[in-house]
CSV table of C-alpha atoms and ligand atoms in Angstrom, one decimal:
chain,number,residue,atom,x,y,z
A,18,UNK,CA,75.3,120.9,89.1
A,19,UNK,CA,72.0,120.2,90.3
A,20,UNK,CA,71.4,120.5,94.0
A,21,UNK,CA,68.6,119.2,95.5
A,22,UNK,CA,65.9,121.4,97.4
A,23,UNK,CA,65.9,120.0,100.8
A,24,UNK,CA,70.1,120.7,101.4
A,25,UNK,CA,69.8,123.9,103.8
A,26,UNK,CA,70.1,126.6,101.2
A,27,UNK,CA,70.4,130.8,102.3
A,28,UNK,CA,66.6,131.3,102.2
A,29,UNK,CA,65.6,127.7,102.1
A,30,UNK,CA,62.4,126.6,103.8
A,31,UNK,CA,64.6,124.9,106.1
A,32,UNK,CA,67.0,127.6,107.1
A,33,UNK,CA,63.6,130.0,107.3
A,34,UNK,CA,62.3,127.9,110.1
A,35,UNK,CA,65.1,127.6,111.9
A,36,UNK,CA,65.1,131.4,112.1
A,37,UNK,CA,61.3,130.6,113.0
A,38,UNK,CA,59.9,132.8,110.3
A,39,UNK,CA,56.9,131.7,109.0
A,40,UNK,CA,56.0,134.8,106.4
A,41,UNK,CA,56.9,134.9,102.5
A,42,UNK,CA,60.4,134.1,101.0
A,43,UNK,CA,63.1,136.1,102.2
A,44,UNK,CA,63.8,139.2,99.3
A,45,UNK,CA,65.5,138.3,96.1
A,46,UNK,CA,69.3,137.9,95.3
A,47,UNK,CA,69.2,139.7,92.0
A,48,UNK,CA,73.3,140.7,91.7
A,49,UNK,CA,75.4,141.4,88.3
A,50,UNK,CA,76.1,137.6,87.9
A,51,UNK,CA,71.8,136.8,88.3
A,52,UNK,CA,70.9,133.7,86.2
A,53,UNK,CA,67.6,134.7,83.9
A,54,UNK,CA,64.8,133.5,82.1
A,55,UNK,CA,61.4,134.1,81.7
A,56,UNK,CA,58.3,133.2,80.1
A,57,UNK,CA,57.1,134.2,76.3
A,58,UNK,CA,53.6,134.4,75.6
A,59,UNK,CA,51.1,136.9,73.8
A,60,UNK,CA,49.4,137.7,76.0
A,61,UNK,CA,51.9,137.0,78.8
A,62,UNK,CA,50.1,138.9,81.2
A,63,UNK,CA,48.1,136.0,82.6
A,64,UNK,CA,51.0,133.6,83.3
A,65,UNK,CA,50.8,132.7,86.6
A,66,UNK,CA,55.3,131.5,85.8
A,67,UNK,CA,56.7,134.6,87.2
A,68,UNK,CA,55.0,134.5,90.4
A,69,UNK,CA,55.8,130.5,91.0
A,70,UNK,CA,60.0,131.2,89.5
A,71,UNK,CA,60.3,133.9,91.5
A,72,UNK,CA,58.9,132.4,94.5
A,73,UNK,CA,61.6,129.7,94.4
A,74,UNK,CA,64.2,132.1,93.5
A,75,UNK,CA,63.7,133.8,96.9
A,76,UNK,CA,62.6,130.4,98.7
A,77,UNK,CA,66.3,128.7,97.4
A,78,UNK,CA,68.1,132.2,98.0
A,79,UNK,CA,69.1,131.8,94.3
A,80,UNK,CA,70.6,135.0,92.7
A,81,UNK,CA,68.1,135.3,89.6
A,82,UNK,CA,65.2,136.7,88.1
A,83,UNK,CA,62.2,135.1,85.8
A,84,UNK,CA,60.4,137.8,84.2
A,85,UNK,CA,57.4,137.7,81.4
A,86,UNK,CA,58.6,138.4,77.7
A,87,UNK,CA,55.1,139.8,75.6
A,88,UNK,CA,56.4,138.4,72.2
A,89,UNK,CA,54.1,138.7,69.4
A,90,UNK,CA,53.9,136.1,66.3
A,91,UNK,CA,56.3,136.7,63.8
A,92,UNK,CA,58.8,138.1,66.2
A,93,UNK,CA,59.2,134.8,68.3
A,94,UNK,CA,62.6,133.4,66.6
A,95,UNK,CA,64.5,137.2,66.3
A,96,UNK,CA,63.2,137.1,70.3
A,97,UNK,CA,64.8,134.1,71.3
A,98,UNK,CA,67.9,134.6,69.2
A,99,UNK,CA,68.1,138.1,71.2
A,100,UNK,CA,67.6,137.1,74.8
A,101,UNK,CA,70.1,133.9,74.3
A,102,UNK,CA,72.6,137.0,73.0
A,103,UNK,CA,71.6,138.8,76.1
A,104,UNK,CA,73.1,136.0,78.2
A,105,UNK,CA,69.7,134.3,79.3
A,106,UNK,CA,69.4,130.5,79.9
A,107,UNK,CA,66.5,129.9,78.6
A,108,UNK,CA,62.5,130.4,78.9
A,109,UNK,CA,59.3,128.6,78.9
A,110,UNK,CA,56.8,129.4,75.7
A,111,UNK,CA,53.6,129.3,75.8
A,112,UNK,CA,50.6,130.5,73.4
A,113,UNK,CA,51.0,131.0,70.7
A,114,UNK,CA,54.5,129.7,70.0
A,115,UNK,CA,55.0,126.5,71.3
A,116,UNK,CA,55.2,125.1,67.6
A,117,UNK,CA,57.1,127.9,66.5
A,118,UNK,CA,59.7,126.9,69.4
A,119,UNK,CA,59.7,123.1,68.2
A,120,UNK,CA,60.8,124.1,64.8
A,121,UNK,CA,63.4,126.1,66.3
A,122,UNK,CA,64.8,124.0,68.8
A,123,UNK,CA,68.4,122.1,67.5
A,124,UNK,CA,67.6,119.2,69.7
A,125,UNK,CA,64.2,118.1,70.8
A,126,UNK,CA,63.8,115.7,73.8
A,127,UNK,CA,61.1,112.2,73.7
A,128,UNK,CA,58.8,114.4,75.3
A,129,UNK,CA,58.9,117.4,72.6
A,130,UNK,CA,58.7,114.9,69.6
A,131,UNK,CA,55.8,113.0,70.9
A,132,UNK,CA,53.8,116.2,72.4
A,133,UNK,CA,54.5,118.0,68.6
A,134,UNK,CA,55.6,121.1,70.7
A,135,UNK,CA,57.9,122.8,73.2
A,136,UNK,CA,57.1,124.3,76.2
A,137,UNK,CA,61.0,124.5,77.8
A,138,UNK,CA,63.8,125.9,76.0
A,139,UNK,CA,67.3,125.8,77.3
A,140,UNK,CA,70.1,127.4,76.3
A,141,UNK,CA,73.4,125.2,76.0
A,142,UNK,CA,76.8,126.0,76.3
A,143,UNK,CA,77.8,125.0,73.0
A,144,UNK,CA,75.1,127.6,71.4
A,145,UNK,CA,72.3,124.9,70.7
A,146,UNK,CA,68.8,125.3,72.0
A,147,UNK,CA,67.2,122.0,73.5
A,148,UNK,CA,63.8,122.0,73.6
A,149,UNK,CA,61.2,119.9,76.0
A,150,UNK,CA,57.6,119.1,76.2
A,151,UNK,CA,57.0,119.1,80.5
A,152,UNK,CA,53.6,119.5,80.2
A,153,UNK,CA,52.8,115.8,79.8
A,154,UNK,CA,55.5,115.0,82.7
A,155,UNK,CA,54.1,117.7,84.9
A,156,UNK,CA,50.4,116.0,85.0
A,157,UNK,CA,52.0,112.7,85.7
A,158,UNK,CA,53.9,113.4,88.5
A,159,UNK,CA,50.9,115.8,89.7
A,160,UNK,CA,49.1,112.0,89.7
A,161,UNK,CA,52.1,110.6,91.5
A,162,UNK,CA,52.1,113.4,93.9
A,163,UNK,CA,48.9,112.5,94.6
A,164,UNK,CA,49.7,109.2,95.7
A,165,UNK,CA,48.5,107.5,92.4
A,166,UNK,CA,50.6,105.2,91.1
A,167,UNK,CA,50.9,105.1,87.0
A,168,UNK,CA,50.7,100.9,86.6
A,169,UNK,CA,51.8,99.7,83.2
A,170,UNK,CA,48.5,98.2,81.3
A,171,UNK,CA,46.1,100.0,83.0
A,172,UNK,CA,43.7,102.3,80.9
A,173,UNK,CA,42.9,105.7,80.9
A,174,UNK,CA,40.6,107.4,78.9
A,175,UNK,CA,41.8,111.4,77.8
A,176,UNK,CA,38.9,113.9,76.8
A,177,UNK,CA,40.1,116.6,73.8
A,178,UNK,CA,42.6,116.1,71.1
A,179,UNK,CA,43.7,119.6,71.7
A,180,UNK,CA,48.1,120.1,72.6
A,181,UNK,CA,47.3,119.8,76.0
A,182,UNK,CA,45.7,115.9,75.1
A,183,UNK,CA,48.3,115.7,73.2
A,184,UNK,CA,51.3,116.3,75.9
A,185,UNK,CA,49.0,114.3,78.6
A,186,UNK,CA,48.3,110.9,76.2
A,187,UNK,CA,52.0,110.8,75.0
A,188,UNK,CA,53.2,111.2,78.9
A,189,UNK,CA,50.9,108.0,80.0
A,190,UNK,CA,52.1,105.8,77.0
A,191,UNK,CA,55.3,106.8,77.8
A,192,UNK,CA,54.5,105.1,81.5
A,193,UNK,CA,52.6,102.3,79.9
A,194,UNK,CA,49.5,103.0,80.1
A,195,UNK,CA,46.8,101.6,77.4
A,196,UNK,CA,45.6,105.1,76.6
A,197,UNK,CA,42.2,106.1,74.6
A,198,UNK,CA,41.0,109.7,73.8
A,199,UNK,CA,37.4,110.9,72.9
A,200,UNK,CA,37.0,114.1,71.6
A,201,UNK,CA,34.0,116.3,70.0
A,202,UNK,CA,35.6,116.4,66.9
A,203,UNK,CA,36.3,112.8,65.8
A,204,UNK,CA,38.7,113.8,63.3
A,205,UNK,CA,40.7,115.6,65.5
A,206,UNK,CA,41.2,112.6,67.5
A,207,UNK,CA,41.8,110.3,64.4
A,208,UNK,CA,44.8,113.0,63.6
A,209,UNK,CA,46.0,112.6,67.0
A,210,UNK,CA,45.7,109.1,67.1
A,211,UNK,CA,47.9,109.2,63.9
A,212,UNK,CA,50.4,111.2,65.8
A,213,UNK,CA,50.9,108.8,68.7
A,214,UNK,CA,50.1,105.5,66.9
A,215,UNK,CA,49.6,103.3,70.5
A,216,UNK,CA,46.8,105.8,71.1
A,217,UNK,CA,43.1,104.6,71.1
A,218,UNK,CA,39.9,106.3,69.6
A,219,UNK,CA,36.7,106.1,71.7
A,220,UNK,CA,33.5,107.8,70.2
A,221,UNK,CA,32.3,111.5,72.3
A,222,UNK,CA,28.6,109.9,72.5
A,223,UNK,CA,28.4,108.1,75.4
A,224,UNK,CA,32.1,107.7,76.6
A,225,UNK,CA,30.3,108.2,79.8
A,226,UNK,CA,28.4,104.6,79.6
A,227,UNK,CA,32.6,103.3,79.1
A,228,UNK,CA,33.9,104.3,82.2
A,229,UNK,CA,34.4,101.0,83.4
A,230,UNK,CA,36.7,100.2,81.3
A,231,UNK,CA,39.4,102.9,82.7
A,232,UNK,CA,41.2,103.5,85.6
A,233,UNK,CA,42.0,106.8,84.9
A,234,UNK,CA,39.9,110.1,83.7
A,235,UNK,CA,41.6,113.3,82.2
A,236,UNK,CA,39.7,116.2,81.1
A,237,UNK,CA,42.0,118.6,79.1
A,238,UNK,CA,39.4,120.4,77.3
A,239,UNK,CA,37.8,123.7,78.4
A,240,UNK,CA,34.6,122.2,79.5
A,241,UNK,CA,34.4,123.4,83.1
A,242,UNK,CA,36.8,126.1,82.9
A,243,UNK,CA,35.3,129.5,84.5
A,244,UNK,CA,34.7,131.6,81.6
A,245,UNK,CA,35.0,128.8,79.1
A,246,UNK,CA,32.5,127.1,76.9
A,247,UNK,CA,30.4,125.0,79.4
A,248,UNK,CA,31.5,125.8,83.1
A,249,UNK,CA,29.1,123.5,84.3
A,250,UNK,CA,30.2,120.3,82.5
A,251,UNK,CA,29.9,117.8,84.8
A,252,UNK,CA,28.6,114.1,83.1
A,253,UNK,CA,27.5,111.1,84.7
A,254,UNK,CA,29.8,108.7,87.0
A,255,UNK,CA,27.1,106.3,87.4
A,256,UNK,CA,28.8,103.9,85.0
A,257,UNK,CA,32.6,104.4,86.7
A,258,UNK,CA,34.2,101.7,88.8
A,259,UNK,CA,35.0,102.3,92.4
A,260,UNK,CA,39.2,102.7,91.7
A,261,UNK,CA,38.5,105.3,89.2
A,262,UNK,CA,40.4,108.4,89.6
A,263,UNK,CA,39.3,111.7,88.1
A,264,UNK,CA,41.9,114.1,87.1
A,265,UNK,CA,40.7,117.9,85.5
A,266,UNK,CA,43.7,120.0,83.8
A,267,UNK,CA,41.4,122.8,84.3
A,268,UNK,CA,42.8,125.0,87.5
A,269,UNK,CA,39.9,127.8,87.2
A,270,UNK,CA,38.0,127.0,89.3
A,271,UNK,CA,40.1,124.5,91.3
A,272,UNK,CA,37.7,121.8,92.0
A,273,UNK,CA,35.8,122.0,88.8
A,274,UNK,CA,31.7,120.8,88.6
A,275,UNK,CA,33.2,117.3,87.0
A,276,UNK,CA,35.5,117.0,90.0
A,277,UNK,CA,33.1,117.7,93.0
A,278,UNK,CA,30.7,115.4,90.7
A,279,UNK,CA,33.5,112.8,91.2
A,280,UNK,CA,33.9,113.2,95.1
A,281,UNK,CA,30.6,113.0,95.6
A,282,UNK,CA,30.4,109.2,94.4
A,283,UNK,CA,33.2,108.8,96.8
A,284,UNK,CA,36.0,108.8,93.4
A,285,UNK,CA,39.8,110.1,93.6
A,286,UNK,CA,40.1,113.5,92.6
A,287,UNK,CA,43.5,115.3,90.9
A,288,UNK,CA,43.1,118.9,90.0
A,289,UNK,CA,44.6,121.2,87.2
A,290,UNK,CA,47.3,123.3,90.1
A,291,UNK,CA,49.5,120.3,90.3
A,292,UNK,CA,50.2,119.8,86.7
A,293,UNK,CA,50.6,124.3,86.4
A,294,UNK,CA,53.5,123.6,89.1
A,295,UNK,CA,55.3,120.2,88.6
A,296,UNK,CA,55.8,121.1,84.5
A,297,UNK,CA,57.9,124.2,85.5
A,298,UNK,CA,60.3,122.3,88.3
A,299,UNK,CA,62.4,121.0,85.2
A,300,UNK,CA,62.8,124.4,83.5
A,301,UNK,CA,63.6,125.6,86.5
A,302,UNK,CA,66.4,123.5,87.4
A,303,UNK,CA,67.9,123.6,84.3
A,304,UNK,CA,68.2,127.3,84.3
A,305,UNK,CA,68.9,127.9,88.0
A,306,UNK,CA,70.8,124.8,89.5
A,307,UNK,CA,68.1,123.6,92.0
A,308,UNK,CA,65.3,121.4,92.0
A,309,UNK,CA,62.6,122.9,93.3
A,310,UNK,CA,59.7,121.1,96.0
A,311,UNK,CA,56.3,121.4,94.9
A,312,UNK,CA,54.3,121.4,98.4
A,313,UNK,CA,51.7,123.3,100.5
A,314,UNK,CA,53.5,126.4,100.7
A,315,UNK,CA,54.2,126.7,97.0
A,316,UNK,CA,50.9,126.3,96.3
A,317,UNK,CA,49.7,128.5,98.6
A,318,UNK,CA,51.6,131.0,96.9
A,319,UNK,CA,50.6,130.0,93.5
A,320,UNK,CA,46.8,130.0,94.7
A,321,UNK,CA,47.3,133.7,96.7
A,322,UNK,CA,47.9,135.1,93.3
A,323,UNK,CA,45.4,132.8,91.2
A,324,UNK,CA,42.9,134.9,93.7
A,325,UNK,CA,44.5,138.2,94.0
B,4,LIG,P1,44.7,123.0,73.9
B,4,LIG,O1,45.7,123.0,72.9
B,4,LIG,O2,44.9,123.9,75.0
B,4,LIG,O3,44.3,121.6,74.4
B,4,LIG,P2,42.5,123.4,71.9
B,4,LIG,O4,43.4,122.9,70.8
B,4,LIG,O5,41.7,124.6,71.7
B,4,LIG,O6,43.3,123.7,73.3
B,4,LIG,O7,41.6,122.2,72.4
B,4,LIG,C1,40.4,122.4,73.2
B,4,LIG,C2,39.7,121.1,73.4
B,4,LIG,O8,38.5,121.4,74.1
B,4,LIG,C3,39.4,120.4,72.1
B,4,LIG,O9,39.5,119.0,72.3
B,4,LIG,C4,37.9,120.8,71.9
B,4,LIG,O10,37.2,119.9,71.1
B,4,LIG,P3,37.1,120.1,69.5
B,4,LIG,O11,38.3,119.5,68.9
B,4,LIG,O12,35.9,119.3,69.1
B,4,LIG,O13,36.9,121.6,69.3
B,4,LIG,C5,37.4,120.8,73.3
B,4,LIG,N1,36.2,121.6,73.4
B,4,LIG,C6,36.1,122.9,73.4
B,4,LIG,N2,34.8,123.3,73.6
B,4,LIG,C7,34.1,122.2,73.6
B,4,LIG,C8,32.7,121.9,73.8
B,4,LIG,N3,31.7,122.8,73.9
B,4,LIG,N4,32.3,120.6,73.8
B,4,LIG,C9,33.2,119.6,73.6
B,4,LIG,N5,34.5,119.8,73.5
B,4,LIG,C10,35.0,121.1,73.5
């Protein structure tokens, strides 16, 4: 059964304050009957998933534990065979297996099919794995979070054809937007175009001098990612229309050159945190029974360790 966040839960936000604590979580319930899962990755070490899990765990007072799983290729399918043995519910996959987890998967969700991947895998009672794509979802509601509202026939404009373009485009068709993506390598967005056939091509040169056209911006490439291959990507606005809103997957650095290039002609900014938090609620609720909030205080969390 799913229970929803705000009921007064042992170690609930709400029965914190009303204790008038205002540190961390209270310590984790991790009995013989604990509830698992956990990320798998190579390399896992980055994830920033065991930190936000575990967080709720101790926030909803839930007897679990999330921890990372280092699985290498090749061993990905004898790894998720063993930990559903072990008694887990499921796990989130990331690089390099979320294909290898969408072949595996005995029933794959909208989401999954459209986004070619899997990012969510639950266990089921009957011995089937279901596999979900919440990436897509997770930006979307990151938007609606925001206070954006996703209005059918609108038009957004994705940069990359990479998974994460992928996941994002699929998500806004799937909420009606008209939907374009431009990326370096036109082929790559003629194959993904091919994927998602209500998807629109728009050329790299000069999708700047289109931004009229759009309502919405998305940068899922690695352009102004700290470390990456341009961190100071940051084009021209001068074409954008006033309601524009300019949303960067990229979390490092939070407000990324193209997004403080945004504010600064006065446009709507969303950054890449939201989406990181709002794709695991549904993994999370599947495995442990609640939904969990994404607000201030999880972010703060989230952030503590993006700087730590
Ligand atoms: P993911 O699956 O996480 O989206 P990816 O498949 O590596 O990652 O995709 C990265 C995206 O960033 C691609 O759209 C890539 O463009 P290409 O398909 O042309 O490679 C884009 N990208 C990376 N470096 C870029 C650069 N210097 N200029 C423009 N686009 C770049």
């Amino acid at each position: 059964m799913t229970t929803h966040a705000t009921s007064a839960l042992p170690g609930s936000n709400t029965a914190r304050q009303s204790l008038g604590e205002h540190a961390g979580p209270a310590s984790q319930i991790i009995t013989g009957k604990a509830r698992l899962a956990g990320v798998i990755g190579w390399p896992v070490s980055h994830s920033r998933s065991p930190v936000l899990h575990n967080y709720w765990l101790r926030r909803y007072g839930v007897d679990g534990v999330y921890v990372p799983l280092p699985v290498q290729s090749g061993t990905f399918e004898v790894a998720v065979r063993g930990l559903q043995a072990a008694g887990f519910r499921g796990a989130n996959v990331t690089i390099p297996h979320k294909e290898s987890a969408y072949r595996l998967a005995d029933v794959l969700d909208d989401s999954a099919l459209q986004a070619g991947a899997v990012n969510t895998l639950i266990f089921q009672d009957d011995g089937k794995i279901r596999g979900l794509s919440t990436d897509g979802d997770g930006f979307v509601a990151s938007l609606q979070a925001e206070g954006h509202a996703i209005r059918s026939g609108t038009r957004a404009l994705v940069l990359g054809a990479g998974g994460a373009a992928r996941s994002v485009a699929a998500a806004l068709l799937r909420h009606g937007m008209d939907v374009h993506v431009s990326n370096r390598t036109a082929a790559r967005a003629s194959e993904l175009a091919s994927a998602l056939p209500a998807l629109g091509v728009v050329a790299w040169d000069g999708w700047e001098n289109r931004l009229g056209d759009y309502s919405l911006l998305v940068n899922t490439t690695s352009l102004g990612m700290e470390g990456g291959p341009d961190p100071m990507f940051s084009p021209s606005f001068a074409q954008a229309g006033a309601g524009l809103v300019v949303a960067d997957i990229v979390y490092v650095p939070l407000v990324t050159p193209l997004l403080a290039q945004a504010r600064e002609r006065g446009l709507a900014t969303v950054g890449g945190l939201g989406m990181l938090l709002h794709q695991a609620r549904l993994g999370f609720t599947a495995w442990f029974g609640v939904e969990p909030q994404v607000d201030d205080a999880t972010q703060a969390h989230v952030l503590g360790s993006l700087r730590g």
